[in-house]
Structure formats: C-alpha cells, structure tokens
PDB file of C-alpha atoms in Angstrom:
ATOM      1  CA  UNK A  97       1.895  39.687  -3.480  1.00 96.00           C
ATOM      2  CA  UNK A  98       4.772  38.835  -1.115  1.00 98.00           C
ATOM      3  CA  UNK A  99       2.400  38.975   1.851  1.00 97.00           C
ATOM      4  CA  UNK A 100      -0.095  36.740   0.067  1.00 96.00           C
ATOM      5  CA  UNK A 101       2.702  34.277  -0.736  1.00 97.00           C
ATOM      6  CA  UNK A 102       3.721  34.118   2.928  1.00 97.00           C
ATOM      7  CA  UNK A 103       0.118  33.423   3.897  1.00 93.00           C
ATOM      8  CA  UNK A 104      -0.347  30.777   1.201  1.00 94.00           C
ATOM      9  CA  UNK A 105       2.808  28.972   2.331  1.00 95.00           C
ATOM     10  CA  UNK A 106       1.448  29.128   5.893  1.00 93.00           C
ATOM     11  CA  UNK A 107      -1.422  26.812   4.909  1.00 89.00           C
ATOM     12  CA  UNK A 108       1.063  24.108   3.957  1.00 92.00           C
ATOM     13  CA  UNK A 109       2.234  23.755   7.559  1.00 91.00           C
ATOM     14  CA  UNK A 110      -0.843  21.601   8.237  1.00 86.00           C
ATOM     15  CA  UNK A 111      -0.055  19.141   5.467  1.00 81.00           C
ATOM     16  CA  UNK A 112       3.672  19.013   4.754  1.00 82.00           C
ATOM     17  CA  UNK A 113       5.927  16.362   6.272  1.00 83.00           C
ATOM     18  CA  UNK A 114       7.962  17.052   9.408  1.00 84.00           C
ATOM     19  CA  UNK A 115      11.164  16.867   7.330  1.00 87.00           C
ATOM     20  CA  UNK A 116      10.042  19.750   5.099  1.00 92.00           C
ATOM     21  CA  UNK A 117       9.144  22.104   7.970  1.00 94.00           C
ATOM     22  CA  UNK A 118      12.527  23.911   8.310  1.00 94.00           C
ATOM     23  CA  UNK A 119      12.629  24.817   4.619  1.00 96.00           C
ATOM     24  CA  UNK A 120       8.957  25.805   4.580  1.00 96.00           C
ATOM     25  CA  UNK A 121       9.388  28.008   7.654  1.00 96.00           C
ATOM     26  CA  UNK A 122      12.380  29.717   6.006  1.00 97.00           C
ATOM     27  CA  UNK A 123      10.296  30.394   2.883  1.00 97.00           C
ATOM     28  CA  UNK A 124       7.463  31.904   4.941  1.00 98.00           C
ATOM     29  CA  UNK A 125       9.865  34.184   6.836  1.00 98.00           C
ATOM     30  CA  UNK A 126      11.602  35.216   3.620  1.00 98.00           C
ATOM     31  CA  UNK A 127       8.378  36.136   1.814  1.00 98.00           C
ATOM     32  CA  UNK A 128       6.987  37.961   4.877  1.00 98.00           C
ATOM     33  CA  UNK A 129      10.181  39.950   5.443  1.00 98.00           C
ATOM     34  CA  UNK A 130      10.281  41.011   1.803  1.00 98.00           C
ATOM     35  CA  UNK A 131       6.666  42.185   2.074  1.00 98.00           C
ATOM     36  CA  UNK A 132       7.459  44.163   5.232  1.00 98.00           C
ATOM     37  CA  UNK A 133      10.483  45.774   3.582  1.00 98.00           C
ATOM     38  CA  UNK A 134       8.136  47.119   0.921  1.00 98.00           C
ATOM     39  CA  UNK A 135       5.361  48.001   3.375  1.00 97.00           C
ATOM     40  CA  UNK A 136       5.952  47.831   7.168  1.00 95.00           C
ATOM     41  CA  UNK A 137       2.179  47.630   7.683  1.00 92.00           C
ATOM     42  CA  UNK A 138       1.625  44.696   5.326  1.00 95.00           C
ATOM     43  CA  UNK A 139      -0.890  42.737   7.390  1.00 95.00           C
ATOM     44  CA  UNK A 140      -0.819  39.418   5.560  1.00 95.00           C
ATOM     45  CA  UNK A 141       2.919  39.232   6.198  1.00 97.00           C
ATOM     46  CA  UNK A 142       2.439  40.186   9.838  1.00 96.00           C
ATOM     47  CA  UNK A 143      -0.283  37.543  10.212  1.00 96.00           C
ATOM     48  CA  UNK A 144       1.880  34.852   8.609  1.00 96.00           C
ATOM     49  CA  UNK A 145       4.719  35.579  11.044  1.00 96.00           C
ATOM     50  CA  UNK A 146       2.354  35.698  14.033  1.00 96.00           C
ATOM     51  CA  UNK A 147       0.855  32.310  13.135  1.00 96.00           C
ATOM     52  CA  UNK A 148       4.156  30.654  12.227  1.00 96.00           C
ATOM     53  CA  UNK A 149       5.347  29.357  15.647  1.00 96.00           C
ATOM     54  CA  UNK A 150       3.702  26.185  16.896  1.00 95.00           C
ATOM     55  CA  UNK A 151       0.988  26.919  19.465  1.00 96.00           C
ATOM     56  CA  UNK A 152       1.570  23.586  21.216  1.00 96.00           C
ATOM     57  CA  UNK A 153       2.250  24.169  24.911  1.00 95.00           C
ATOM     58  CA  UNK A 154       1.993  27.952  24.493  1.00 96.00           C
ATOM     59  CA  UNK A 155      -1.635  28.414  23.487  1.00 96.00           C
ATOM     60  CA  UNK A 156      -2.164  31.570  25.552  1.00 96.00           C
ATOM     61  CA  UNK A 157       0.913  33.305  24.148  1.00 96.00           C
ATOM     62  CA  UNK A 158      -0.034  32.237  20.631  1.00 96.00           C
ATOM     63  CA  UNK A 159      -3.470  33.796  21.053  1.00 96.00           C
ATOM     64  CA  UNK A 160      -2.061  37.065  22.459  1.00 96.00           C
ATOM     65  CA  UNK A 161       0.163  37.401  19.379  1.00 95.00           C
ATOM     66  CA  UNK A 162      -2.950  37.330  17.167  1.00 95.00           C
ATOM     67  CA  UNK A 163      -5.040  39.917  19.011  1.00 94.00           C
ATOM     68  CA  UNK A 164      -3.496  43.065  17.422  1.00 93.00           C
ATOM     69  CA  UNK A 165      -4.370  41.697  13.983  1.00 93.00           C
ATOM     70  CA  UNK A 166      -8.098  41.257  14.690  1.00 91.00           C
ATOM     71  CA  UNK A 167      -8.730  44.899  13.747  1.00 88.00           C
ATOM     72  CA  UNK A 168      -7.116  44.419  10.325  1.00 88.00           C
ATOM     73  CA  UNK A 169      -9.992  43.673   7.968  1.00 88.00           C
ATOM     74  CA  UNK A 170      -8.013  41.889   5.260  1.00 88.00           C
ATOM     75  CA  UNK A 171      -6.689  39.277   7.698  1.00 94.00           C
ATOM     76  CA  UNK A 172      -9.453  39.189  10.329  1.00 95.00           C
ATOM     77  CA  UNK A 173     -11.178  36.078   8.842  1.00 94.00           C
ATOM     78  CA  UNK A 174      -7.890  34.156   8.922  1.00 93.00           C
ATOM     79  CA  UNK A 175      -7.141  35.252  12.482  1.00 95.00           C
ATOM     80  CA  UNK A 176     -10.661  34.333  13.625  1.00 96.00           C
ATOM     81  CA  UNK A 177     -10.285  30.879  12.117  1.00 96.00           C
ATOM     82  CA  UNK A 178      -6.862  30.407  13.686  1.00 95.00           C
ATOM     83  CA  UNK A 179      -8.240  31.419  17.090  1.00 97.00           C
ATOM     84  CA  UNK A 180     -11.159  29.011  16.653  1.00 97.00           C
ATOM     85  CA  UNK A 181      -8.642  26.205  16.258  1.00 97.00           C
ATOM     86  CA  UNK A 182      -6.633  27.392  19.256  1.00 97.00           C
ATOM     87  CA  UNK A 183      -9.741  27.319  21.444  1.00 98.00           C
ATOM     88  CA  UNK A 184     -10.699  23.878  20.137  1.00 98.00           C
ATOM     89  CA  UNK A 185      -7.183  22.622  20.899  1.00 97.00           C
ATOM     90  CA  UNK A 186      -7.721  23.611  24.531  1.00 97.00           C
ATOM     91  CA  UNK A 187     -11.297  22.330  24.851  1.00 97.00           C
ATOM     92  CA  UNK A 188     -12.867  25.821  24.886  1.00 98.00           C
ATOM     93  CA  UNK A 189     -15.555  24.771  22.434  1.00 98.00           C
ATOM     94  CA  UNK A 190     -18.054  27.601  22.933  1.00 98.00           C
ATOM     95  CA  UNK A 191     -15.349  30.199  22.300  1.00 98.00           C
ATOM     96  CA  UNK A 192     -14.328  28.182  19.246  1.00 98.00           C
ATOM     97  CA  UNK A 193     -17.939  28.265  18.013  1.00 98.00           C
ATOM     98  CA  UNK A 194     -18.067  32.052  18.395  1.00 98.00           C
ATOM     99  CA  UNK A 195     -14.821  32.596  16.462  1.00 98.00           C
ATOM    100  CA  UNK A 196     -15.877  30.134  13.750  1.00 98.00           C
ATOM    101  CA  UNK A 197     -19.229  31.859  13.298  1.00 97.00           C
ATOM    102  CA  UNK A 198     -17.528  35.230  12.918  1.00 97.00           C
ATOM    103  CA  UNK A 199     -15.134  33.761  10.347  1.00 97.00           C
ATOM    104  CA  UNK A 200     -18.124  32.336   8.433  1.00 97.00           C
ATOM    105  CA  UNK A 201     -19.821  35.750   8.462  1.00 96.00           C
ATOM    106  CA  UNK A 202     -16.685  37.356   7.059  1.00 96.00           C
ATOM    107  CA  UNK A 203     -15.989  34.603   4.491  1.00 94.00           C
ATOM    108  CA  UNK A 204     -19.369  32.972   3.725  1.00 94.00           C
ATOM    109  CA  UNK A 205     -18.115  31.265   0.547  1.00 93.00           C
ATOM    110  CA  UNK A 206     -14.874  29.859   1.925  1.00 92.00           C
ATOM    111  CA  UNK A 207     -15.117  26.259   3.120  1.00 93.00           C
ATOM    112  CA  UNK A 208     -12.487  26.498   5.888  1.00 92.00           C
ATOM    113  CA  UNK A 209     -14.576  28.460   8.432  1.00 95.00           C
ATOM    114  CA  UNK A 210     -17.639  26.308   7.722  1.00 96.00           C
ATOM    115  CA  UNK A 211     -15.604  23.150   8.332  1.00 95.00           C
ATOM    116  CA  UNK A 212     -14.299  24.431  11.654  1.00 96.00           C
ATOM    117  CA  UNK A 213     -17.784  25.563  12.697  1.00 97.00           C
ATOM    118  CA  UNK A 214     -19.085  22.011  12.199  1.00 97.00           C
ATOM    119  CA  UNK A 215     -16.367  20.563  14.418  1.00 97.00           C
ATOM    120  CA  UNK A 216     -16.707  23.311  17.043  1.00 98.00           C
ATOM    121  CA  UNK A 217     -20.459  22.778  17.351  1.00 98.00           C
ATOM    122  CA  UNK A 218     -19.937  19.031  17.589  1.00 98.00           C
ATOM    123  CA  UNK A 219     -17.268  19.466  20.245  1.00 97.00           C
ATOM    124  CA  UNK A 220     -19.570  21.785  22.199  1.00 98.00           C
ATOM    125  CA  UNK A 221     -22.231  19.054  22.301  1.00 96.00           C
ATOM    126  CA  UNK A 222     -24.525  20.952  19.940  1.00 96.00           C
ATOM    127  CA  UNK A 223     -25.161  17.921  17.744  1.00 94.00           C
ATOM    128  CA  UNK A 224     -28.274  19.155  15.919  1.00 95.00           C
ATOM    129  CA  UNK A 225     -26.659  22.461  14.978  1.00 97.00           C
ATOM    130  CA  UNK A 226     -23.497  20.639  13.853  1.00 97.00           C
ATOM    131  CA  UNK A 227     -25.631  18.394  11.639  1.00 95.00           C
ATOM    132  CA  UNK A 228     -27.461  21.381  10.155  1.00 96.00           C
ATOM    133  CA  UNK A 229     -24.187  23.158   9.437  1.00 96.00           C
ATOM    134  CA  UNK A 230     -22.786  20.002   7.861  1.00 96.00           C
ATOM    135  CA  UNK A 231     -25.780  19.669   5.521  1.00 95.00           C
ATOM    136  CA  UNK A 232     -25.542  23.354   4.568  1.00 95.00           C
ATOM    137  CA  UNK A 233     -21.834  23.022   3.811  1.00 95.00           C
ATOM    138  CA  UNK A 234     -22.405  19.913   1.696  1.00 95.00           C
ATOM    139  CA  UNK A 235     -24.858  21.847  -0.475  1.00 94.00           C
ATOM    140  CA  UNK A 236     -22.251  24.570  -1.016  1.00 95.00           C
ATOM    141  CA  UNK A 237     -19.248  22.249  -1.482  1.00 95.00           C
ATOM    142  CA  UNK A 238     -20.574  18.774  -2.372  1.00 94.00           C
ATOM    143  CA  UNK A 239     -17.110  17.319  -3.017  1.00 94.00           C
ATOM    144  CA  UNK A 240     -14.965  19.208  -0.504  1.00 94.00           C
ATOM    145  CA  UNK A 241     -12.372  17.050   1.240  1.00 94.00           C
ATOM    146  CA  UNK A 242     -12.678  18.818   4.616  1.00 93.00           C
ATOM    147  CA  UNK A 243     -16.481  18.968   4.601  1.00 95.00           C
ATOM    148  CA  UNK A 244     -16.811  15.269   3.681  1.00 97.00           C
ATOM    149  CA  UNK A 245     -14.281  14.004   6.230  1.00 96.00           C
ATOM    150  CA  UNK A 246     -15.731  16.214   8.977  1.00 96.00           C
ATOM    151  CA  UNK A 247     -19.218  14.852   8.375  1.00 96.00           C
ATOM    152  CA  UNK A 248     -17.946  11.283   8.212  1.00 97.00           C
ATOM    153  CA  UNK A 249     -16.123  11.745  11.517  1.00 97.00           C
ATOM    154  CA  UNK A 250     -19.140  13.280  13.251  1.00 96.00           C
ATOM    155  CA  UNK A 251     -21.405  10.460  12.109  1.00 96.00           C
ATOM    156  CA  UNK A 252     -18.895   7.679  12.855  1.00 97.00           C
ATOM    157  CA  UNK A 253     -18.097   8.908  16.352  1.00 96.00           C
ATOM    158  CA  UNK A 254     -21.353  10.659  17.189  1.00 91.00           C
ATOM    159  CA  UNK A 255     -23.167   7.509  18.221  1.00 88.00           C
ATOM    160  CA  UNK A 256     -24.515   6.522  14.801  1.00 90.00           C
ATOM    161  CA  UNK A 257     -21.806   4.750  12.751  1.00 96.00           C
ATOM    162  CA  UNK A 258     -24.517   3.105  10.639  1.00 97.00           C
ATOM    163  CA  UNK A 259     -25.446   6.552   9.285  1.00 96.00           C
ATOM    164  CA  UNK A 260     -21.770   7.066   8.438  1.00 97.00           C
ATOM    165  CA  UNK A 261     -21.800   3.844   6.404  1.00 97.00           C
ATOM    166  CA  UNK A 262     -24.851   5.091   4.486  1.00 97.00           C
ATOM    167  CA  UNK A 263     -23.301   8.506   3.913  1.00 97.00           C
ATOM    168  CA  UNK A 264     -20.059   6.964   2.627  1.00 97.00           C
ATOM    169  CA  UNK A 265     -22.079   5.144  -0.060  1.00 96.00           C
ATOM    170  CA  UNK A 266     -23.288   8.445  -1.587  1.00 95.00           C
ATOM    171  CA  UNK A 267     -20.723   8.828  -4.340  1.00 95.00           C
ATOM    172  CA  UNK A 268     -22.035  12.241  -5.390  1.00 95.00           C
ATOM    173  CA  UNK A 269     -20.369  13.649  -2.266  1.00 96.00           C
ATOM    174  CA  UNK A 270     -17.041  11.811  -2.604  1.00 97.00           C
ATOM    175  CA  UNK A 271     -14.022  14.142  -2.802  1.00 95.00           C
ATOM    176  CA  UNK A 272     -11.816  13.538  -5.820  1.00 94.00           C
ATOM    177  CA  UNK A 273      -8.596  11.571  -5.645  1.00 94.00           C
ATOM    178  CA  UNK A 274      -8.956   9.955  -2.207  1.00 95.00           C
ATOM    179  CA  UNK A 275     -10.889   6.757  -2.915  1.00 95.00           C
ATOM    180  CA  UNK A 276      -8.532   4.638  -0.786  1.00 93.00           C
ATOM    181  CA  UNK A 277      -8.948   6.924   2.236  1.00 94.00           C
ATOM    182  CA  UNK A 278     -12.727   6.971   1.793  1.00 96.00           C
ATOM    183  CA  UNK A 279     -12.699   3.158   1.790  1.00 96.00           C
ATOM    184  CA  UNK A 280     -10.753   3.148   5.074  1.00 95.00           C
ATOM    185  CA  UNK A 281     -13.233   5.548   6.701  1.00 97.00           C
ATOM    186  CA  UNK A 282     -16.135   3.393   5.524  1.00 97.00           C
ATOM    187  CA  UNK A 283     -14.438   0.269   6.879  1.00 97.00           C
ATOM    188  CA  UNK A 284     -13.987   1.992  10.239  1.00 98.00           C
ATOM    189  CA  UNK A 285     -17.669   2.948  10.420  1.00 98.00           C
ATOM    190  CA  UNK A 286     -18.726  -0.573   9.439  1.00 98.00           C
ATOM    191  CA  UNK A 287     -16.581  -2.113  12.180  1.00 98.00           C
ATOM    192  CA  UNK A 288     -17.981   0.194  14.865  1.00 98.00           C
ATOM    193  CA  UNK A 289     -21.549  -0.308  13.612  1.00 97.00           C
ATOM    194  CA  UNK A 290     -21.272  -4.111  13.641  1.00 97.00           C
ATOM    195  CA  UNK A 291     -19.106  -4.518  16.728  1.00 96.00           C
ATOM    196  CA  UNK A 292     -17.547  -7.521  14.986  1.00 97.00           C
ATOM    197  CA  UNK A 293     -14.265  -8.400  16.707  1.00 96.00           C
ATOM    198  CA  UNK A 294     -12.485  -9.426  13.527  1.00 97.00           C
ATOM    199  CA  UNK A 295     -13.483  -6.199  11.780  1.00 97.00           C
ATOM    200  CA  UNK A 296     -12.472  -4.084  14.764  1.00 98.00           C
ATOM    201  CA  UNK A 297      -9.090  -5.855  14.983  1.00 97.00           C
ATOM    202  CA  UNK A 298      -8.526  -5.291  11.262  1.00 97.00           C
ATOM    203  CA  UNK A 299      -9.187  -1.555  11.595  1.00 98.00           C
ATOM    204  CA  UNK A 300      -6.958  -1.375  14.662  1.00 97.00           C
ATOM    205  CA  UNK A 301      -4.060  -2.886  12.719  1.00 97.00           C
ATOM    206  CA  UNK A 302      -4.680  -0.365   9.961  1.00 96.00           C
ATOM    207  CA  UNK A 303      -4.725   2.714  12.208  1.00 97.00           C
ATOM    208  CA  UNK A 304      -1.675   1.584  14.168  1.00 97.00           C
ATOM    209  CA  UNK A 305       0.214   1.053  10.912  1.00 96.00           C
ATOM    210  CA  UNK A 306      -0.809   4.564   9.812  1.00 95.00           C
ATOM    211  CA  UNK A 307       0.604   6.027  13.048  1.00 96.00           C
ATOM    212  CA  UNK A 308       3.834   4.073  12.600  1.00 95.00           C
ATOM    213  CA  UNK A 309       4.154   5.586   9.120  1.00 93.00           C
ATOM    214  CA  UNK A 310       3.204   9.143  10.111  1.00 90.00           C
ATOM    215  CA  UNK A 311       2.791  10.286  13.723  1.00 92.00           C
ATOM    216  CA  UNK A 312       0.329  12.985  12.630  1.00 91.00           C
ATOM    217  CA  UNK A 313      -2.213  10.171  12.091  1.00 94.00           C
ATOM    218  CA  UNK A 314      -2.412   9.670  15.874  1.00 96.00           C
ATOM    219  CA  UNK A 315      -5.709  11.565  16.390  1.00 97.00           C
ATOM    220  CA  UNK A 316      -7.461   9.245  13.912  1.00 96.00           C
ATOM    221  CA  UNK A 317      -6.194   6.168  15.740  1.00 97.00           C
ATOM    222  CA  UNK A 318      -7.051   7.590  19.164  1.00 98.00           C
ATOM    223  CA  UNK A 319     -10.630   8.332  18.150  1.00 97.00           C
ATOM    224  CA  UNK A 320     -11.110   4.815  16.841  1.00 98.00           C
ATOM    225  CA  UNK A 321      -9.617   3.071  19.878  1.00 98.00           C
ATOM    226  CA  UNK A 322     -11.619   5.267  22.242  1.00 97.00           C
ATOM    227  CA  UNK A 323     -14.853   4.551  20.369  1.00 97.00           C
ATOM    228  CA  UNK A 324     -14.037   0.827  20.370  1.00 97.00           C
ATOM    229  CA  UNK A 325     -13.862   0.849  24.175  1.00 95.00           C
ATOM    230  CA  UNK A 326     -10.064   0.827  24.335  1.00 96.00           C
ATOM    231  CA  UNK A 327      -9.513   4.054  26.277  1.00 96.00           C
ATOM    232  CA  UNK A 328      -6.264   2.910  27.908  1.00 96.00           C
ATOM    233  CA  UNK A 329      -4.702   1.998  24.561  1.00 97.00           C
ATOM    234  CA  UNK A 330      -5.972   5.260  23.058  1.00 97.00           C
ATOM    235  CA  UNK A 331      -4.422   7.185  25.940  1.00 97.00           C
ATOM    236  CA  UNK A 332      -1.044   5.489  25.456  1.00 97.00           C
ATOM    237  CA  UNK A 333      -1.007   6.529  21.795  1.00 97.00           C
ATOM    238  CA  UNK A 334      -2.013  10.091  22.681  1.00 97.00           C
ATOM    239  CA  UNK A 335       0.708  10.351  25.331  1.00 96.00           C
ATOM    240  CA  UNK A 336       3.400   9.252  22.873  1.00 96.00           C
ATOM    241  CA  UNK A 337       2.143  11.794  20.364  1.00 96.00           C
ATOM    242  CA  UNK A 338       2.153  14.654  22.879  1.00 96.00           C
ATOM    243  CA  UNK A 339       5.405  13.919  24.740  1.00 95.00           C
ATOM    244  CA  UNK A 340       7.736  13.621  21.730  1.00 94.00           C
ATOM    245  CA  UNK A 341      10.042  16.364  20.499  1.00 93.00           C
ATOM    246  CA  UNK A 342       7.983  18.886  18.553  1.00 92.00           C
ATOM    247  CA  UNK A 343       9.458  21.103  15.824  1.00 92.00           C
ATOM    248  CA  UNK A 344       9.105  24.850  16.606  1.00 95.00           C
ATOM    249  CA  UNK A 345       6.607  25.365  13.749  1.00 95.00           C
ATOM    250  CA  UNK A 346       4.933  21.937  13.797  1.00 94.00           C
ATOM    251  CA  UNK A 347       1.135  21.831  13.963  1.00 93.00           C
ATOM    252  CA  UNK A 348       0.123  19.551  16.857  1.00 95.00           C
ATOM    253  CA  UNK A 349      -3.578  18.721  16.951  1.00 92.00           C
ATOM    254  CA  UNK A 350      -5.004  18.429  20.478  1.00 97.00           C
ATOM    255  CA  UNK A 351      -8.687  18.881  19.608  1.00 97.00           C
ATOM    256  CA  UNK A 352      -9.075  15.104  19.686  1.00 97.00           C
ATOM    257  CA  UNK A 353      -8.534  15.132  23.477  1.00 97.00           C
ATOM    258  CA  UNK A 354     -11.741  17.117  23.992  1.00 97.00           C
ATOM    259  CA  UNK A 355     -14.147  16.038  21.226  1.00 97.00           C
ATOM    260  CA  UNK A 356     -16.911  13.433  21.845  1.00 96.00           C
ATOM    261  CA  UNK A 357     -14.814  10.263  21.305  1.00 96.00           C
ATOM    262  CA  UNK A 358     -11.816  11.797  23.073  1.00 96.00           C
ATOM    263  CA  UNK A 359     -13.787  12.275  26.266  1.00 96.00           C
ATOM    264  CA  UNK A 360     -13.433   8.546  26.924  1.00 96.00           C
ATOM    265  CA  UNK A 361      -9.782   9.310  27.727  1.00 97.00           C
ATOM    266  CA  UNK A 362     -10.850  11.571  30.591  1.00 96.00           C
ATOM    267  CA  UNK A 363     -11.651   8.488  32.643  1.00 94.00           C
ATOM    268  CA  UNK A 364      -8.028   7.345  32.484  1.00 95.00           C
ATOM    269  CA  UNK A 365      -6.439   8.340  35.836  1.00 93.00           C
ATOM    270  CA  UNK A 366      -3.364   9.896  34.182  1.00 93.00           C
ATOM    271  CA  UNK A 367      -5.382  12.102  31.807  1.00 94.00           C
ATOM    272  CA  UNK A 368      -5.158  15.273  33.925  1.00 89.00           C
ATOM    273  CA  UNK A 369      -1.373  14.982  33.924  1.00 85.00           C
TER     274      UNK A 369
END
C-alpha cells in the first residue's frame, strides 16, 4: 500500500503547480521509504524513487536508472511508458513507439500507454497508424481527456485543421468538465483552417496569455505559432521555457521540439544550440 501510494503521488508531478513540487516530492520519498522499510524489494517504491528526479538535461542517466526495474513485472508497464516519454523527449520516436507498444501489450485496458502510442506514431511520421490507434482508443475510452486532446492535436497540426474542427463538434467524445478548454482548441483549429489574420491574432493573444499565467503551457503556444508560420517567435518562447531554472523534480516537456509542428523550429539557425 505504501509503495502504491508513492506511485500514485508520482502521477501528480505532471499536473501539480511548480509551487507544490517540494511538498509533493517529500510525500513521495516518505511513502517510498516507508514501503522499503517494510520490504526492501518493494518495486513500486523503487520505481517511484527512480522516476522522481526530473529527466530534463539528464535523459541518459534517467533512462539508466530505470533499466533494473524492467524485469519487475508489477512495474514493467509503468517503466515502459516512462521510457517511451523519455525517448519522445529526445526525438527518438521509433524507440518511443516500441516502448509504447510493449506498455499497451502489458496494460491493454489502461488509457495512458494507448495515448502515448498515438503521439509516438505521429511523431515518427506514421500518420495512418497514429490515426488507427486514435480511433481504436476512442472506442475504448470515448470521453478520455488524454485521448481526446491527443486526437485534436494530431488533427489540428497534422495538416488537416478542418478535420479537427469537425471532430471537436462531436459532443459524444467530449471529456467531462473541460468545456472551456475544448472551445479554445476548436478556436485554434478554426483559425488555422481559415488562415484569417484576425482569428490567428486572437488565438495568439490567448496562447501567450496562457504561457504568462503558467509556463508549462509553452508547448501549446509553440505548436500554434509554428503552425501559423511564426517559427522565430515559436523558437523564442521555447528557448525561454528551456533556459529557465528548473526544479529538481519538475516535468519539462521537450517532445514538442521534435513532433510535426515543432520541426518548423529546426529551420531556425539557433535550434541546434
């Protein structure tokens, strides 16, 4: 139970505010240490501690810390999924696909691996397979937040924003409790589909305001600006996001640098730096 608590708290690192991270990290360590006092081989506790430090800037070391846990059946699906995200964060999309598929095989009725598999296939340029996986996941979880937002992103930034507008109108797939966010995503797709300057400027103001409120919203803004033909502005936002002080357990998303819309940034001369 203590090991499971440590792992459950681990999931909150993706969603909690930066201000809450020190307390959350202390809670994870406390629960994991209690589990290990009772059982030194408690693998959920070991996995929670291995995944706790931020992987940003130390992706290779973060991956090496996970490898001993791959042979532990009760945590292997979680480790596979974590590795899939690590590989996506470094643009190794085919390796991310392989880890995601294995996680799906191990946890076929858990939405997390399916959601990552969609994004990994999309990032790898395997658009048809990503679409098939997205449709399959929607049948299993028709109102899942992650599945809906992943599909909306792939359609909006996959060269067919008009299809994203149509998909956003299908209320039977809408996740509960996020109507305002759904409206923003629809507005974004409409602006990109129409190319209307006033609409694009309105969305730009919205995404910049979101970044000013919460820096973790940067990937959303970068994708939009890149898709709108504003690669230099997108790059400036990305650089500010990636060169700030990062908390030792903070989750820093870098997948957006290597996915289809993010590739527009690669043409900026300073990107390699």
